[in-house]
PDB file of C-alpha atoms in Angstrom:
ATOM      1  CA  THR A   1     111.685-155.273   0.994  1.00  0.00           C
ATOM      2  CA  ALA A   2     114.954-156.734   2.232  1.00  0.00           C
ATOM      3  CA  ILE A   3     117.217-158.845   0.060  1.00  0.00           C
ATOM      4  CA  MET A   4     120.218-160.337   1.774  1.00  0.00           C
ATOM      5  CA  ARG A   5     123.281-162.175   0.590  1.00  0.00           C
ATOM      6  CA  CYS A   6     123.008-165.844   1.351  1.00  0.00           C
ATOM      7  CA  THR A   7     125.628-167.776  -0.572  1.00  0.00           C
ATOM      8  CA  MET A   8     128.674-167.380  -2.797  1.00  0.00           C
ATOM      9  CA  GLY A   9     129.944-169.941  -5.268  1.00  0.00           C
ATOM     10  CA  ALA A  10     129.954-173.655  -4.497  1.00  0.00           C
ATOM     11  CA  MET A  11     130.617-173.497  -0.744  1.00  0.00           C
ATOM     12  CA  GLY A  12     130.393-169.934   0.554  1.00  0.00           C
ATOM     13  CA  ILE A  13     127.767-168.876   3.069  1.00  0.00           C
ATOM     14  CA  ASP A  14     127.447-165.274   4.223  1.00  0.00           C
ATOM     15  CA  SER A  15     128.346-165.253   7.922  1.00  0.00           C
ATOM     16  CA  GLU A  16     125.416-162.902   8.666  1.00  0.00           C
ATOM     17  CA  TYR A  17     122.807-164.675   6.541  1.00  0.00           C
ATOM     18  CA  VAL A  18     120.950-166.544   9.298  1.00  0.00           C
ATOM     19  CA  ARG A  19     120.952-163.513  11.601  1.00  0.00           C
ATOM     20  CA  ASN A  20     119.764-161.230   8.795  1.00  0.00           C
ATOM     21  CA  TRP A  21     117.089-163.663   7.612  1.00  0.00           C
ATOM     22  CA  LEU A  22     115.665-164.234  11.077  1.00  0.00           C
ATOM     23  CA  GLY A  23     116.007-160.577  12.071  1.00  0.00           C
ATOM     24  CA  SER A  24     114.203-159.322   8.979  1.00  0.00           C
ATOM     25  CA  GLY A  25     111.347-161.711   9.710  1.00  0.00           C
ATOM     26  CA  ASP A  26     111.215-160.670  13.371  1.00  0.00           C
ATOM     27  CA  ALA A  27     111.174-157.020  12.273  1.00  0.00           C
ATOM     28  CA  GLY A  28     108.068-157.701  10.190  1.00  0.00           C
ATOM     29  CA  ILE A  29     109.621-156.837   6.841  1.00  0.00           C
ATOM     30  CA  PRO A  30     106.851-157.898   4.464  1.00  0.00           C
ATOM     31  CA  HIS A  31     108.974-158.894   1.457  1.00  0.00           C
ATOM     32  CA  ARG A  32     112.223-160.796   1.900  1.00  0.00           C
ATOM     33  CA  GLY A  33     114.575-162.473  -0.504  1.00  0.00           C
ATOM     34  CA  ILE A  34     118.116-163.675  -0.987  1.00  0.00           C
ATOM     35  CA  TYR A  35     120.919-163.348  -3.456  1.00  0.00           C
ATOM     36  CA  HIS A  36     123.777-165.590  -4.479  1.00  0.00           C
ATOM     37  CA  TYR A  37     127.110-164.272  -5.760  1.00  0.00           C
ATOM     38  CA  VAL A  38     128.031-166.269  -8.874  1.00  0.00           C
ATOM     39  CA  ILE A  39     131.665-167.430  -8.883  1.00  0.00           C
ATOM     40  CA  THR A  40     133.183-167.890 -12.325  1.00  0.00           C
ATOM     41  CA  GLU A  41     135.232-171.013 -11.564  1.00  0.00           C
ATOM     42  CA  ASP A  42     132.514-173.027  -9.769  1.00  0.00           C
ATOM     43  CA  SER A  43     130.081-175.230 -11.687  1.00  0.00           C
ATOM     44  CA  ALA A  44     126.423-174.323 -12.019  1.00  0.00           C
ATOM     45  CA  ALA A  45     125.371-177.544 -10.295  1.00  0.00           C
ATOM     46  CA  MET A  46     127.660-176.987  -7.307  1.00  0.00           C
ATOM     47  CA  GLN A  47     126.459-173.382  -6.898  1.00  0.00           C
ATOM     48  CA  ALA A  48     122.796-174.373  -7.204  1.00  0.00           C
ATOM     49  CA  ASN A  49     123.356-177.137  -4.653  1.00  0.00           C
ATOM     50  CA  ASN A  50     124.944-174.633  -2.244  1.00  0.00           C
ATOM     51  CA  ILE A  51     121.891-172.363  -2.487  1.00  0.00           C
ATOM     52  CA  LEU A  52     119.470-175.241  -1.978  1.00  0.00           C
ATOM     53  CA  ARG A  53     121.504-176.755   0.874  1.00  0.00           C
ATOM     54  CA  VAL A  54     121.582-173.475   2.806  1.00  0.00           C
ATOM     55  CA  THR A  55     118.000-172.343   2.124  1.00  0.00           C
ATOM     56  CA  GLY A  56     116.166-175.621   1.792  1.00  0.00           C
ATOM     57  CA  GLY A  57     114.616-174.035  -1.289  1.00  0.00           C
ATOM     58  CA  ASP A  58     113.044-171.167   0.686  1.00  0.00           C
ATOM     59  CA  TRP A  59     114.236-167.843  -0.642  1.00  0.00           C
ATOM     60  CA  GLY A  60     111.263-165.828   0.519  1.00  0.00           C
ATOM     61  CA  ASP A  61     108.664-164.126  -1.606  1.00  0.00           C
ATOM     62  CA  GLU A  62     111.164-162.372  -3.892  1.00  0.00           C
ATOM     63  CA  PRO A  63     112.840-164.112  -6.816  1.00  0.00           C
ATOM     64  CA  LEU A  64     116.179-165.693  -5.991  1.00  0.00           C
ATOM     65  CA  THR A  65     118.742-163.253  -7.356  1.00  0.00           C
ATOM     66  CA  LEU A  66     121.958-164.303  -9.063  1.00  0.00           C
ATOM     67  CA  ASP A  67     124.488-161.516  -8.511  1.00  0.00           C
ATOM     68  CA  CYS A  68     126.579-161.324 -11.689  1.00  0.00           C
ATOM     69  CA  GLU A  69     129.508-158.963 -11.204  1.00  0.00           C
ATOM     70  CA  PRO A  70     133.217-159.414 -11.897  1.00  0.00           C
ATOM     71  CA  ARG A  71     135.512-159.684  -8.907  1.00  0.00           C
ATOM     72  CA  SER A  72     137.818-156.708  -8.457  1.00  0.00           C
ATOM     73  CA  ASN A  73     140.879-158.726  -9.459  1.00  0.00           C
ATOM     74  CA  GLU A  74     139.427-160.214 -12.652  1.00  0.00           C
ATOM     75  CA  ALA A  75     140.979-159.088 -15.921  1.00  0.00           C
ATOM     76  CA  PRO A  76     138.677-158.358 -18.863  1.00  0.00           C
ATOM     77  CA  PHE A  77     137.177-161.603 -20.136  1.00  0.00           C
ATOM     78  CA  THR A  78     138.095-163.065 -23.500  1.00  0.00           C
ATOM     79  CA  LEU A  79     135.291-164.150 -25.819  1.00  0.00           C
ATOM     80  CA  ALA A  80     135.811-167.754 -24.713  1.00  0.00           C
ATOM     81  CA  GLN A  81     135.555-166.771 -21.028  1.00  0.00           C
ATOM     82  CA  LYS A  82     132.382-164.797 -21.762  1.00  0.00           C
ATOM     83  CA  GLN A  83     130.868-167.823 -23.489  1.00  0.00           C
ATOM     84  CA  VAL A  84     131.667-170.019 -20.483  1.00  0.00           C
ATOM     85  CA  TYR A  85     130.216-167.500 -18.006  1.00  0.00           C
ATOM     86  CA  THR A  86     127.090-166.997 -20.101  1.00  0.00           C
ATOM     87  CA  ALA A  87     126.534-170.774 -20.207  1.00  0.00           C
ATOM     88  CA  LEU A  88     127.171-170.979 -16.430  1.00  0.00           C
ATOM     89  CA  VAL A  89     124.493-168.395 -15.632  1.00  0.00           C
ATOM     90  CA  ARG A  90     122.023-169.942 -18.098  1.00  0.00           C
ATOM     91  CA  ARG A  91     122.566-173.384 -16.527  1.00  0.00           C
ATOM     92  CA  MET A  92     122.083-171.998 -13.013  1.00  0.00           C
ATOM     93  CA  LEU A  93     118.826-170.362 -14.104  1.00  0.00           C
ATOM     94  CA  ASP A  94     117.617-173.665 -15.535  1.00  0.00           C
ATOM     95  CA  LEU A  95     118.586-175.665 -12.435  1.00  0.00           C
ATOM     96  CA  LEU A  96     117.014-173.213  -9.983  1.00  0.00           C
ATOM     97  CA  ALA A  97     113.850-172.231 -11.876  1.00  0.00           C
ATOM     98  CA  VAL A  98     112.198-175.547 -10.964  1.00  0.00           C
ATOM     99  CA  HIS A  99     112.324-174.378  -7.323  1.00  0.00           C
ATOM    100  CA  GLY A 100     111.003-170.826  -7.829  1.00  0.00           C
ATOM    101  CA  ARG A 101     111.501-167.553  -9.631  1.00  0.00           C
ATOM    102  CA  VAL A 102     115.076-166.527 -10.434  1.00  0.00           C
ATOM    103  CA  ARG A 103     116.437-163.201 -11.698  1.00  0.00           C
ATOM    104  CA  VAL A 104     119.832-161.655 -12.458  1.00  0.00           C
ATOM    105  CA  TYR A 105     121.287-158.566 -10.786  1.00  0.00           C
ATOM    106  CA  THR A 106     124.065-156.784 -12.668  1.00  0.00           C
ATOM    107  CA  SER A 107     125.062-153.488 -14.235  1.00  0.00           C
ATOM    108  CA  ALA A 108     125.323-152.673 -17.929  1.00  0.00           C
ATOM    109  CA  GLY A 109     129.114-152.653 -17.717  1.00  0.00           C
ATOM    110  CA  ALA A 110     129.380-155.844 -15.664  1.00  0.00           C
ATOM    111  CA  TRP A 111     127.062-157.768 -17.986  1.00  0.00           C
ATOM    112  CA  ALA A 112     129.075-156.679 -21.040  1.00  0.00           C
ATOM    113  CA  PHE A 113     132.330-157.571 -19.210  1.00  0.00           C
ATOM    114  CA  LEU A 114     131.118-161.073 -18.274  1.00  0.00           C
ATOM    115  CA  THR A 115     128.811-162.335 -21.006  1.00  0.00           C
ATOM    116  CA  THR A 116     128.114-162.665 -24.693  1.00  0.00           C
ATOM    117  CA  LEU A 117     124.953-160.558 -24.165  1.00  0.00           C
ATOM    118  CA  SER A 118     122.533-163.412 -24.838  1.00  0.00           C
ATOM    119  CA  ALA A 119     119.032-162.763 -26.115  1.00  0.00           C
ATOM    120  CA  TRP A 120     117.559-164.701 -23.162  1.00  0.00           C
ATOM    121  CA  ALA A 121     118.664-161.880 -20.825  1.00  0.00           C
ATOM    122  CA  GLU A 122     115.527-159.818 -21.542  1.00  0.00           C
ATOM    123  CA  GLY A 123     113.133-160.347 -18.650  1.00  0.00           C
ATOM    124  CA  VAL A 124     115.750-162.258 -16.610  1.00  0.00           C
ATOM    125  CA  VAL A 125     118.338-159.497 -16.195  1.00  0.00           C
ATOM    126  CA  ASP A 126     115.879-157.165 -14.532  1.00  0.00           C
ATOM    127  CA  TRP A 127     117.624-155.778 -11.439  1.00  0.00           C
ATOM    128  CA  ILE A 128     120.108-153.180 -12.609  1.00  0.00           C
ATOM    129  CA  ALA A 129     122.829-151.447 -10.591  1.00  0.00           C
ATOM    130  CA  ASP A 130     123.449-147.867 -11.711  1.00  0.00           C
ATOM    131  CA  PRO A 131     124.244-145.165  -9.137  1.00  0.00           C
ATOM    132  CA  ASP A 132     123.544-142.279 -11.505  1.00  0.00           C
ATOM    133  CA  PRO A 133     120.429-140.532 -10.143  1.00  0.00           C
ATOM    134  CA  VAL A 134     118.534-140.031 -13.392  1.00  0.00           C
ATOM    135  CA  ALA A 135     115.089-141.228 -14.435  1.00  0.00           C
ATOM    136  CA  ALA A 136     116.154-144.807 -15.236  1.00  0.00           C
ATOM    137  CA  PRO A 137     119.243-147.021 -15.162  1.00  0.00           C
ATOM    138  CA  ASP A 138     121.552-147.714 -18.090  1.00  0.00           C
ATOM    139  CA  LEU A 139     120.621-151.158 -19.374  1.00  0.00           C
ATOM    140  CA  PRO A 140     122.886-153.860 -20.775  1.00  0.00           C
ATOM    141  CA  PRO A 141     122.786-154.232 -24.566  1.00  0.00           C
ATOM    142  CA  GLY A 142     119.789-156.346 -25.550  1.00  0.00           C
ATOM    143  CA  VAL A 143     117.905-155.623 -22.322  1.00  0.00           C
ATOM    144  CA  THR A 144     115.043-153.165 -22.777  1.00  0.00           C
ATOM    145  CA  THR A 145     113.159-153.406 -19.464  1.00  0.00           C
ATOM    146  CA  TRP A 146     113.979-153.359 -15.775  1.00  0.00           C
ATOM    147  CA  ARG A 147     112.007-154.187 -12.636  1.00  0.00           C
ATOM    148  CA  ARG A 148     114.374-153.002  -9.909  1.00  0.00           C
ATOM    149  CA  TRP A 149     117.046-150.319 -10.009  1.00  0.00           C
ATOM    150  CA  GLN A 150     119.770-150.070  -7.372  1.00  0.00           C
ATOM    151  CA  TYR A 151     120.579-146.384  -7.396  1.00  0.00           C
ATOM    152  CA  SER A 152     122.634-146.046  -4.201  1.00  0.00           C
ATOM    153  CA  TRP A 153     125.093-148.074  -2.138  1.00  0.00           C
ATOM    154  CA  THR A 154     125.157-145.579   0.733  1.00  0.00           C
ATOM    155  CA  GLY A 155     121.592-145.473   2.025  1.00  0.00           C
ATOM    156  CA  ARG A 156     120.489-145.558   5.649  1.00  0.00           C
ATOM    157  CA  VAL A 157     117.548-147.354   7.233  1.00  0.00           C
ATOM    158  CA  ASP A 158     116.394-147.712  10.834  1.00  0.00           C
ATOM    159  CA  GLY A 159     117.917-150.673  12.630  1.00  0.00           C
ATOM    160  CA  ILE A 160     121.048-150.980  10.472  1.00  0.00           C
ATOM    161  CA  GLY A 161     124.144-149.044  11.473  1.00  0.00           C
ATOM    162  CA  THR A 162     125.988-149.344   8.158  1.00  0.00           C
ATOM    163  CA  ASP A 163     125.359-148.335   4.562  1.00  0.00           C
ATOM    164  CA  VAL A 164     122.645-150.230   2.712  1.00  0.00           C
ATOM    165  CA  ASP A 165     121.737-150.392  -0.945  1.00  0.00           C
ATOM    166  CA  LEU A 166     118.706-148.398  -2.035  1.00  0.00           C
ATOM    167  CA  ASN A 167     116.471-149.515  -4.864  1.00  0.00           C
ATOM    168  CA  ARG A 168     113.482-148.341  -6.821  1.00  0.00           C
ATOM    169  CA  ASP A 169     110.990-150.651  -8.500  1.00  0.00           C
ATOM    170  CA  SER A 170     109.665-149.806 -11.958  1.00  0.00           C
TER     171      SER A 170
END
């Protein structure tokens, strides 16, 4: 499986997306998907439109992944900011679900930093980043199951000369 960054916020497009998408298909990778980095300040509609404009609604045979992580320069969110971000992600899920499956990628700490820990997260927040090599990842409060666990950011695979993320499915 290969999941590649496609878009960021309302206008961003990963400069390597097209090359990575085509190259992964040419390499015969059987399961491909994309992810979108959610930008706090951009509306859900504008971000959803960016994804659909770039992909034409084709995000492979994996669920479209919304990458929910704070930027390195973001200060801890206030309750009001968490409420806004939570509503943003929920709205994006609603807008995009009519086009295919959508999931959220985050870590326990990032989800607590960004959101009000909504009950709807169970089953949607199912790709968890946690580099601690134990039997299972730490889950955000209110999330009891996971489907994919990113356990390393420094993996190596044939054909890619830089670090790649490594994941395990449940």
